[in-house]
mmCIF file of C-alpha atoms and ligand atoms in Angstrom:
data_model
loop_
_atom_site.group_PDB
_atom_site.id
_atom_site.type_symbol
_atom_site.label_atom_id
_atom_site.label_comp_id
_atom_site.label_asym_id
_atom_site.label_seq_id
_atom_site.Cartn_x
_atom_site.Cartn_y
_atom_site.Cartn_z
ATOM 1 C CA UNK A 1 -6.645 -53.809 44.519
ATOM 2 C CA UNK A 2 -5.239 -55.209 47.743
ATOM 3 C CA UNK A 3 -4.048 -58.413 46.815
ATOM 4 C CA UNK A 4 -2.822 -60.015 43.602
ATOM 5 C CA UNK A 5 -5.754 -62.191 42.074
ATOM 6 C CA UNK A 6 -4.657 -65.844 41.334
ATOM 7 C CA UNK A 7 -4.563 -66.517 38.164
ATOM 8 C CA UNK A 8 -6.021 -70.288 37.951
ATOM 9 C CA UNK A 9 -4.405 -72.046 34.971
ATOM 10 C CA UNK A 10 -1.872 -70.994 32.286
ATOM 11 C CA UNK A 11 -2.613 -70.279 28.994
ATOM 12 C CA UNK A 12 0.326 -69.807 25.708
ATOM 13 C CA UNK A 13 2.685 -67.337 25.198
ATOM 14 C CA UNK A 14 2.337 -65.172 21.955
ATOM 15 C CA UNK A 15 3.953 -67.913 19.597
ATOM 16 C CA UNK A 16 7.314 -66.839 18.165
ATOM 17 C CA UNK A 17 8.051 -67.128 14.075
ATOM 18 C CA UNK A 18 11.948 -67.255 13.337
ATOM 19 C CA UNK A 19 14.147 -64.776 12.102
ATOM 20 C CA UNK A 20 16.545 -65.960 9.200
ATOM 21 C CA UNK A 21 19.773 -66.437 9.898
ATOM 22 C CA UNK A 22 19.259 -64.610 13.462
ATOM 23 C CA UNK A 23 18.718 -66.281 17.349
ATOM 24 C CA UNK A 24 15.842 -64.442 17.407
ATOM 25 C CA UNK A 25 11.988 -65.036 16.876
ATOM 26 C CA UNK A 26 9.171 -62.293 16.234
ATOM 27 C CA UNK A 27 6.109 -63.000 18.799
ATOM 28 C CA UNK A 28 2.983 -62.758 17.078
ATOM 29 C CA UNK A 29 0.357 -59.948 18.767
ATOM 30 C CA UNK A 30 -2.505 -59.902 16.270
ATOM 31 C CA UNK A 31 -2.433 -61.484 12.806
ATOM 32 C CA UNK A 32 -4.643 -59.223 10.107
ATOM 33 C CA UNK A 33 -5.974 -60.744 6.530
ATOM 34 C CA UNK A 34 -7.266 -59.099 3.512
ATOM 35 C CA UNK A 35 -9.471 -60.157 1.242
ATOM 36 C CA UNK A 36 -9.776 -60.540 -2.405
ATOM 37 C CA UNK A 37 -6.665 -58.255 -3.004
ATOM 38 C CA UNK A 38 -5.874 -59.722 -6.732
ATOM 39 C CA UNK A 39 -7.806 -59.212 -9.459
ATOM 40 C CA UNK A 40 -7.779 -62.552 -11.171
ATOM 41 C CA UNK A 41 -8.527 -64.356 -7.865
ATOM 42 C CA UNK A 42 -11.799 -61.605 -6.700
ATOM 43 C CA UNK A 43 -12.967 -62.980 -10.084
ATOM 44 C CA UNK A 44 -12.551 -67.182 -9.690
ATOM 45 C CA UNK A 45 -14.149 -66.557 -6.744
ATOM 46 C CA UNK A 46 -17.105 -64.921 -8.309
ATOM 47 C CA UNK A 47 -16.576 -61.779 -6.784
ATOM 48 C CA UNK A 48 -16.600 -57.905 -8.587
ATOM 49 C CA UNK A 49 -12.798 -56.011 -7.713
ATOM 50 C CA UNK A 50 -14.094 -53.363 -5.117
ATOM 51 C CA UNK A 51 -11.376 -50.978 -4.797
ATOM 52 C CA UNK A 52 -13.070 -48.295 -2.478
ATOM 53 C CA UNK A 53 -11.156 -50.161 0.725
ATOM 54 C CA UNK A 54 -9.686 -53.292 1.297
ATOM 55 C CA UNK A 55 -11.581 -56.260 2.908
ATOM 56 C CA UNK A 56 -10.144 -56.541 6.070
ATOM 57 C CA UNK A 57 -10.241 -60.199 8.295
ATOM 58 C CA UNK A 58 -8.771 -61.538 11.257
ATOM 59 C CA UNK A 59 -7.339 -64.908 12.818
ATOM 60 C CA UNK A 60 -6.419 -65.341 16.062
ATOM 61 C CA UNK A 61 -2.462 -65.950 17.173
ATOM 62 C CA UNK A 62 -3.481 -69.312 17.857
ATOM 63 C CA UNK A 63 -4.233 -69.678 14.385
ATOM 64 C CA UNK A 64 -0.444 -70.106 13.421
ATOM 65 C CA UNK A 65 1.192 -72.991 12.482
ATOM 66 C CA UNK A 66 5.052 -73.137 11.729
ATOM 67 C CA UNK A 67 6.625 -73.965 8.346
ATOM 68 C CA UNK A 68 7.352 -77.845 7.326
ATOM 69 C CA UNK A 69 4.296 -79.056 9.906
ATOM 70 C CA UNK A 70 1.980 -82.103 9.029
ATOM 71 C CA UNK A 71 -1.255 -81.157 9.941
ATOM 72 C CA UNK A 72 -4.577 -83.218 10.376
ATOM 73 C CA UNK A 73 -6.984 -81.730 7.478
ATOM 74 C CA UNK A 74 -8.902 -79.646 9.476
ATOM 75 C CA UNK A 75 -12.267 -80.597 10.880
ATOM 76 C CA UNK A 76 -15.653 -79.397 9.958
ATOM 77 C CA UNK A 77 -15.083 -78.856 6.360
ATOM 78 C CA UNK A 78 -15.285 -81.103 2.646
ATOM 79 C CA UNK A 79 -13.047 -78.105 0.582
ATOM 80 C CA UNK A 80 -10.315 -76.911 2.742
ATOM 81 C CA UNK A 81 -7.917 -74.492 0.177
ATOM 82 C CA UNK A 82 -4.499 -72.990 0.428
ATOM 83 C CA UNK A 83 -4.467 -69.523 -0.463
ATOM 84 C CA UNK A 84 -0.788 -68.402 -0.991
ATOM 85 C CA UNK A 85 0.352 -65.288 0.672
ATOM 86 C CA UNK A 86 2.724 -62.672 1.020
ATOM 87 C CA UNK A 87 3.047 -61.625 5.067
ATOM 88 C CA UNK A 88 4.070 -58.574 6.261
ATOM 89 C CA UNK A 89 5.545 -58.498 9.954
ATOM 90 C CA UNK A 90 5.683 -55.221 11.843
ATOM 91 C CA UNK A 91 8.350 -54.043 14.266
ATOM 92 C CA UNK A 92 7.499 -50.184 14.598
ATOM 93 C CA UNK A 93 4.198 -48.986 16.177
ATOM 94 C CA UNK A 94 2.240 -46.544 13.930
ATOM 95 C CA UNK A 95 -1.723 -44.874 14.154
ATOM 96 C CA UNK A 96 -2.775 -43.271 10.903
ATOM 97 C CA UNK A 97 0.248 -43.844 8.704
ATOM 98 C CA UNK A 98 0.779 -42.232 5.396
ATOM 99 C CA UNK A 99 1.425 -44.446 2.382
ATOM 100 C CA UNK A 100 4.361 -42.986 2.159
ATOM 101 C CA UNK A 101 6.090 -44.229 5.582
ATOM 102 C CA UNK A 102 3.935 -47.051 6.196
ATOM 103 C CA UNK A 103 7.154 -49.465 5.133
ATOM 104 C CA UNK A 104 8.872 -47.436 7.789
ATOM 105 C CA UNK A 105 6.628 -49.946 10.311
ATOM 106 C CA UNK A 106 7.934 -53.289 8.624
ATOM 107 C CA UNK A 107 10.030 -55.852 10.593
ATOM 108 C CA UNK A 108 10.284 -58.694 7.722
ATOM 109 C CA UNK A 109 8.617 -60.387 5.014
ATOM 110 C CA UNK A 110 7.982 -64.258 4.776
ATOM 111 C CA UNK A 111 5.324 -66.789 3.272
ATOM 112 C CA UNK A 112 2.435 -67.712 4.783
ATOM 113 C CA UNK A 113 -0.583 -70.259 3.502
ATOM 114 C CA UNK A 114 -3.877 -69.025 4.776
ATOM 115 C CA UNK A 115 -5.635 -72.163 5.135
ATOM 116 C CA UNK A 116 -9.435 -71.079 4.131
ATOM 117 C CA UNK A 117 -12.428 -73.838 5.030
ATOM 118 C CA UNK A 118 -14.096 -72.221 1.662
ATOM 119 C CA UNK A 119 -17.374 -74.215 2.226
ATOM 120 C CA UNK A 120 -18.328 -72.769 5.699
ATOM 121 C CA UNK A 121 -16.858 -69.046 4.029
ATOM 122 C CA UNK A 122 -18.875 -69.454 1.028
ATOM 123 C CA UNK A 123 -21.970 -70.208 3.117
ATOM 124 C CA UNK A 124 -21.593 -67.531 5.719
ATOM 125 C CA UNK A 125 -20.803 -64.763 2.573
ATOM 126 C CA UNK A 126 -23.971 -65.911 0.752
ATOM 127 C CA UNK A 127 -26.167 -65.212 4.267
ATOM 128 C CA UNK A 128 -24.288 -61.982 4.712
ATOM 129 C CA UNK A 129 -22.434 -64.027 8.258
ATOM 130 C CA UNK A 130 -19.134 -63.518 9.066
ATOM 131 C CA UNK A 131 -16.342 -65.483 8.256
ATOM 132 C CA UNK A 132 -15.003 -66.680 11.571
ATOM 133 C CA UNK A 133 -15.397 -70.467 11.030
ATOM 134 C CA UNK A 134 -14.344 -70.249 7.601
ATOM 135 C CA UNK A 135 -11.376 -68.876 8.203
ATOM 136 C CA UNK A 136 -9.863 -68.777 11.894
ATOM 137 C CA UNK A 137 -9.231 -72.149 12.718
ATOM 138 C CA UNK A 138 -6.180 -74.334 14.345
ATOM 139 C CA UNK A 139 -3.427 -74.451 11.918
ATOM 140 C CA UNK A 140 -5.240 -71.880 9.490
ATOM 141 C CA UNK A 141 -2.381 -69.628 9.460
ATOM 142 C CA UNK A 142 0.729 -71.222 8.193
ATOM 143 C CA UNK A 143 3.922 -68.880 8.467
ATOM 144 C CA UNK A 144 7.581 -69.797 7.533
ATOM 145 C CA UNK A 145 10.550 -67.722 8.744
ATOM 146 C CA UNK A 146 10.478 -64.190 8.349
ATOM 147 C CA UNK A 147 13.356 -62.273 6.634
ATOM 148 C CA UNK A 148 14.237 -58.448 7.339
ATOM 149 C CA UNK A 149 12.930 -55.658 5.489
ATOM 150 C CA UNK A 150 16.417 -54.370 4.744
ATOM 151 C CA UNK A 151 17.227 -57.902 3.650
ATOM 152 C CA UNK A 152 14.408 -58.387 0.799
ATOM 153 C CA UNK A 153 13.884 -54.520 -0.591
ATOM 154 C CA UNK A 154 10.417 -53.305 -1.271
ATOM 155 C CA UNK A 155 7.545 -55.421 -2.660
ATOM 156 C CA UNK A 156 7.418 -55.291 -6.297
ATOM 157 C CA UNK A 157 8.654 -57.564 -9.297
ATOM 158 C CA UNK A 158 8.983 -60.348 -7.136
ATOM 159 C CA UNK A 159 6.999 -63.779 -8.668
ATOM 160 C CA UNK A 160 5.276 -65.433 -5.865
ATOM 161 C CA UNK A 161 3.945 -69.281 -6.449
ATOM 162 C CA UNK A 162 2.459 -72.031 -4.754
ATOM 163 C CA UNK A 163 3.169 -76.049 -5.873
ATOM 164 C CA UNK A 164 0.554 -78.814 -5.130
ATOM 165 C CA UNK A 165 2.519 -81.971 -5.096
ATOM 166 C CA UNK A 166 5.209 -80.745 -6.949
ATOM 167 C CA UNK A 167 2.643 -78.997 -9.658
ATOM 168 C CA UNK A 168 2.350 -75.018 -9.679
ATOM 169 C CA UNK A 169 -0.823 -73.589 -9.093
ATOM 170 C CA UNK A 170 -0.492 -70.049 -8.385
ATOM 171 C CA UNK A 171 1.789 -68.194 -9.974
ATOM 172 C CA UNK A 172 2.089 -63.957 -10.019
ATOM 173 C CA UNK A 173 3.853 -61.164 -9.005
ATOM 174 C CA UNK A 174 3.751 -58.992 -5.954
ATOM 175 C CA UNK A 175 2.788 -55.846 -7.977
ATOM 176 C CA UNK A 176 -0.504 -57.695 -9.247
ATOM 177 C CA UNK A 177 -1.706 -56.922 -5.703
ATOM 178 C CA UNK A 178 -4.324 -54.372 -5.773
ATOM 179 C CA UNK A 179 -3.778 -52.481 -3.175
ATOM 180 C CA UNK A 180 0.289 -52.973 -2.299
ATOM 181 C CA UNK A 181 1.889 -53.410 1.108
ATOM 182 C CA UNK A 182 2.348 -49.964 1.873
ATOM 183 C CA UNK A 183 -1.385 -48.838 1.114
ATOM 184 C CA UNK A 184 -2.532 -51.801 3.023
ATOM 185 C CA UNK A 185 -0.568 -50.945 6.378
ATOM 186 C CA UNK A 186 -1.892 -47.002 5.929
ATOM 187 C CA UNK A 187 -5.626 -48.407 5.484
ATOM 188 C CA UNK A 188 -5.203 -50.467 8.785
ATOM 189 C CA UNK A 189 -3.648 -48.160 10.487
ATOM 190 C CA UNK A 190 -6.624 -45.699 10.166
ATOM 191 C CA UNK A 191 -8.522 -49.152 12.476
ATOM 192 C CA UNK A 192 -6.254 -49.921 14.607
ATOM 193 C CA UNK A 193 -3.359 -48.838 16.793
ATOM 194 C CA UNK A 194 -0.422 -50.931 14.862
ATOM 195 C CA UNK A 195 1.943 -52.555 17.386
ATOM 196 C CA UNK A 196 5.235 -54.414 16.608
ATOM 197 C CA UNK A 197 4.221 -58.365 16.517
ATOM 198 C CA UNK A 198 0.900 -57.528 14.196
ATOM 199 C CA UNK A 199 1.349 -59.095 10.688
ATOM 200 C CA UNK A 200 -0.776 -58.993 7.802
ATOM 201 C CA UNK A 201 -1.432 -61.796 5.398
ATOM 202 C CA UNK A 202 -1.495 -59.691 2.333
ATOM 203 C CA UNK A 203 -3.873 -61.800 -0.061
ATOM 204 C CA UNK A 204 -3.831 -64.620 -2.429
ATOM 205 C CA UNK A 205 -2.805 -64.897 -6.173
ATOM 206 C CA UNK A 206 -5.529 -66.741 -9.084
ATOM 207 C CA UNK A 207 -5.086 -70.712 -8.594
ATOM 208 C CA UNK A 208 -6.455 -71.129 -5.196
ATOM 209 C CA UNK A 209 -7.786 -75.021 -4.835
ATOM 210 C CA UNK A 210 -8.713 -77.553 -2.403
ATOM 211 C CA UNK A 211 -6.169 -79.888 -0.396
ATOM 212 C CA UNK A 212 -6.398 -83.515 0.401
ATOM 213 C CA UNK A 213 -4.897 -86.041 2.846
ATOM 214 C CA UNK A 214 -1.615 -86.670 1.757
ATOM 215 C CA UNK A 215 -0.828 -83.292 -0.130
ATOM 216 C CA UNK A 216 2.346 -81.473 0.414
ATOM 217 C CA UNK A 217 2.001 -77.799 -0.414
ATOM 218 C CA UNK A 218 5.247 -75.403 -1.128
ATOM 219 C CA UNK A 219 4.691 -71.157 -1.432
ATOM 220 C CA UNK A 220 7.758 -69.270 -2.736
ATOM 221 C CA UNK A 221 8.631 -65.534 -3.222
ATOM 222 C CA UNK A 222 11.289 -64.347 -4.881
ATOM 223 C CA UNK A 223 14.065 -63.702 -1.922
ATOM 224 C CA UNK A 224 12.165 -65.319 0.868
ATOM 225 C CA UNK A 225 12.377 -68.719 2.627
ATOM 226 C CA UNK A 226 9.414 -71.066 1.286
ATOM 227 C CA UNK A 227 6.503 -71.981 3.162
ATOM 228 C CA UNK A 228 5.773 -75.535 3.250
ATOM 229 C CA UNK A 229 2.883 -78.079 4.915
ATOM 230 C CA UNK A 230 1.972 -81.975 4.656
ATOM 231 C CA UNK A 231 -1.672 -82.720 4.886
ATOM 232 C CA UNK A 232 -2.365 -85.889 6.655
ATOM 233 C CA UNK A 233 -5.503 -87.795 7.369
ATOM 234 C CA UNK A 234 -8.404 -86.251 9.425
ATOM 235 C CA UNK A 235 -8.716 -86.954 13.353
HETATM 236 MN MN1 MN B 301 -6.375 -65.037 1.865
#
């Protein structure tokens, strides 16, 4: 090409998710959900445990919302849930990882809320339609500050929770997760190139439930710094 093409209007950078206790930020590339990754919560949902492979799902980087927003509750939907979540940043690129070294690839750890319209999921599972709209929408992906893999230790024993107004609804530990961190990021990595700035929203505990104007939500793990968001009235 001869001459730079003009590029006719600006869109966001990558947003950036904090680093505790550090002046830096990780920039998100590609955020990467799985499905239905805890046994008690496959079956409130109705669903048999499959344990052949993991269900894999995306949302888009503009998806994210930080820690401590207030966000409208989100159009298009009567049953909007919070699904509480461990995510898994990574720093390190990696293509067909073993088990084994796939925690070599890990930046940090923090909690994230992956917003789920369940109504417009529900419906598009039940026609066989993908989950797009029920899942990848504004402020779907809520992610408080990451903290360094050297810093928290392996996933394991820790208890990870989620409050409703002040009221625990979720409540398990890491190690419930069917297939764990390191089997996830191998799986994936068998998909996709991995590139430092993907994260993966590892699934959600038993308790999941539906949010209303005026709700305050707070996720904790064991060693990580919460995750919290206000609901506030639709637009
Ligand atoms: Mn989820």
């Amino acid at each position: 090409m001869s001459r730079a093409m003009k590029q006719l209007f600006d869109v966001p950078a990558a947003p950036m998710i904090p680093l505790l206790g550090e002046d830096a930020g990780v920039p998100v590339r590609r955020i990467f959900c799985v499905g239905r990754n805890y046994e008690a919560h496959a079956r409130e949902l109705g669903n048999t445990v499959q344990r052949d492979a993991p269900i894999w799902f995306t949302k888009t980087p503009s998806a994210y919302c930080p820690s401590g927003a207030a966000i409208p509750y989100p159009p298009g939907t009567a049953n909007c849930h919070y699904e509480m979540e461990l995510v898994v940043a990574l720093g390190t690129p990696g293509f067909r990882v073993e088990p084994q070294d796939a925690l070599d690839l890990v930046l940090g750890y923090a909690c994230g809320l992956d917003m789920t319209r369940r109504d417009l999921q529900g419906a598009a599972r039940e026609k066989g339609l993908p989950w797009d709209t029920g899942k990848d929408f504004e402020n779907s992906a809520v992610i408080g500050p990451f903290t360094r893999a050297a810093r928290f230790g392996e996933p394991g024993a820790q208890r990870i929770t989620l409050a409703l107004d002040g009221e625990t609804r979720q409540d398990a530990v890491l190690s419930d997760m069917i297939w764990p961190v390191r089997d996830l990021i191998a799986h994936i990595s068998t998909l996709y190139h991995l590139e430092p700035g993907d994260l993966i929203f590892t699934g959600t505990p038993a308790g999941v439930g539906p949010v209303a104007p005026g709700n305050r939500l707070s996720g904790a793990i064991d060693g990580l710094a919460p995750v919290t968001l206000e609901i506030t009235a639709p637009e």
